[in-house]
Amino acid sequence: MRDSEGCGMNEQTRTQPVGRKSMIQANIRYFPGWLLPAEASAFLQTLREAVPWEVHRIRMFGRWVDSPRLSCWVGDPQAHYRYSGADFVPRPWPLPLLPLRERLQQACAAQFNSVLINRYRDGSDSMGWHSDDEPELGERPVIASLSLGATRRFLLRRRDDHALTTEFLLAHGDVLVMAGDTQRFYQHALPKTARPLGERINLTFRWVSGQWAGSHPVGR
Ligand SMILES: O=C(O)CCC(=O)C(=O)O
């Protein structure tokens, strides 16, 4: 996988990032409206129906709990992934995601063999502070996050100084790419909100190394 500063967009997208927050030791690129609204809506509808949604069991503060959102781990057969104390075997790619993966790979000059798809049913579904720093993602992972549906706040904070927090409002069709040392020095979260909100589906495309191939996952 390559971690490149250049982010050449294809013909349906913008040619330059229109926003980049200045955050020391983070490499964040933000592409509002990377998908046109009609295309984003079509993906939202397709994924809602095509994805076998699950509640992932994760380990938090020494206890197994239900993740507060619906999820599905999708990828190439060898792309096993271990996070929050559980091992995940990839489901096969839903066909409409393959051309999307190709476009994102071109846009980010990176390879993705897997995607974590999350469905936030309303404002009470969320994701707590964490870094995507599992060993199989490598030291400087490129993670491309595509948001569909309701706009949600996406927060980033320094691991060593939680007061240094910044936020992006991720809307329908937006892409946010985290690369370089972002996972090493930053955590991210998607907080709950009391505001009445519609559904949101988020896809984080990743490259997972094959080190888990051949291991025996314990659950999904
Ligand atoms: O939903 C999002 O925007 C973030 C998802 C996320 O942080 C994750 O799954 O690791």
Coordinates of C-alpha atoms and ligand atoms in Angstrom, one line a residue, residues 69 116 118 120 127 130 132 145 154 170 188 190 200 202 204 206, ligand 1:
R69 CA -24.3 0.6 15.6
L116 CA -15.8 -1.8 7.5
N118 CA -21.2 0.8 9.7
Y120 CA -25.9 4.5 12.4
M127 CA -18.6 5.2 18.0
H130 CA -10.3 5.0 19.3
D132 CA -7.4 2.4 13.9
S145 CA -14.0 7.0 4.8
F154 CA -16.6 13.4 13.3
L170 CA -19.4 14.5 7.4
H188 CA -11.4 9.7 16.4
L190 CA -18.5 9.8 16.2
R200 CA -26.2 7.2 8.1
N202 CA -20.2 4.9 6.7
T204 CA -14.0 2.8 5.9
R206 CA -8.5 -0.3 4.5
Ligands
LIG1 O1 -18.5 6.4 11.1 C1 -17.5 7.1 11.0 O2 -17.4 8.1 10.3 C2 -16.2 6.6 11.6 C3 -16.1 5.1 11.8 C4 -14.9 4.7 12.5 O3 -14.3 5.4 13.1 C5 -14.5 3.3 12.6 O4 -15.3 2.4 12.2 O5 -13.3 3.0 12.9

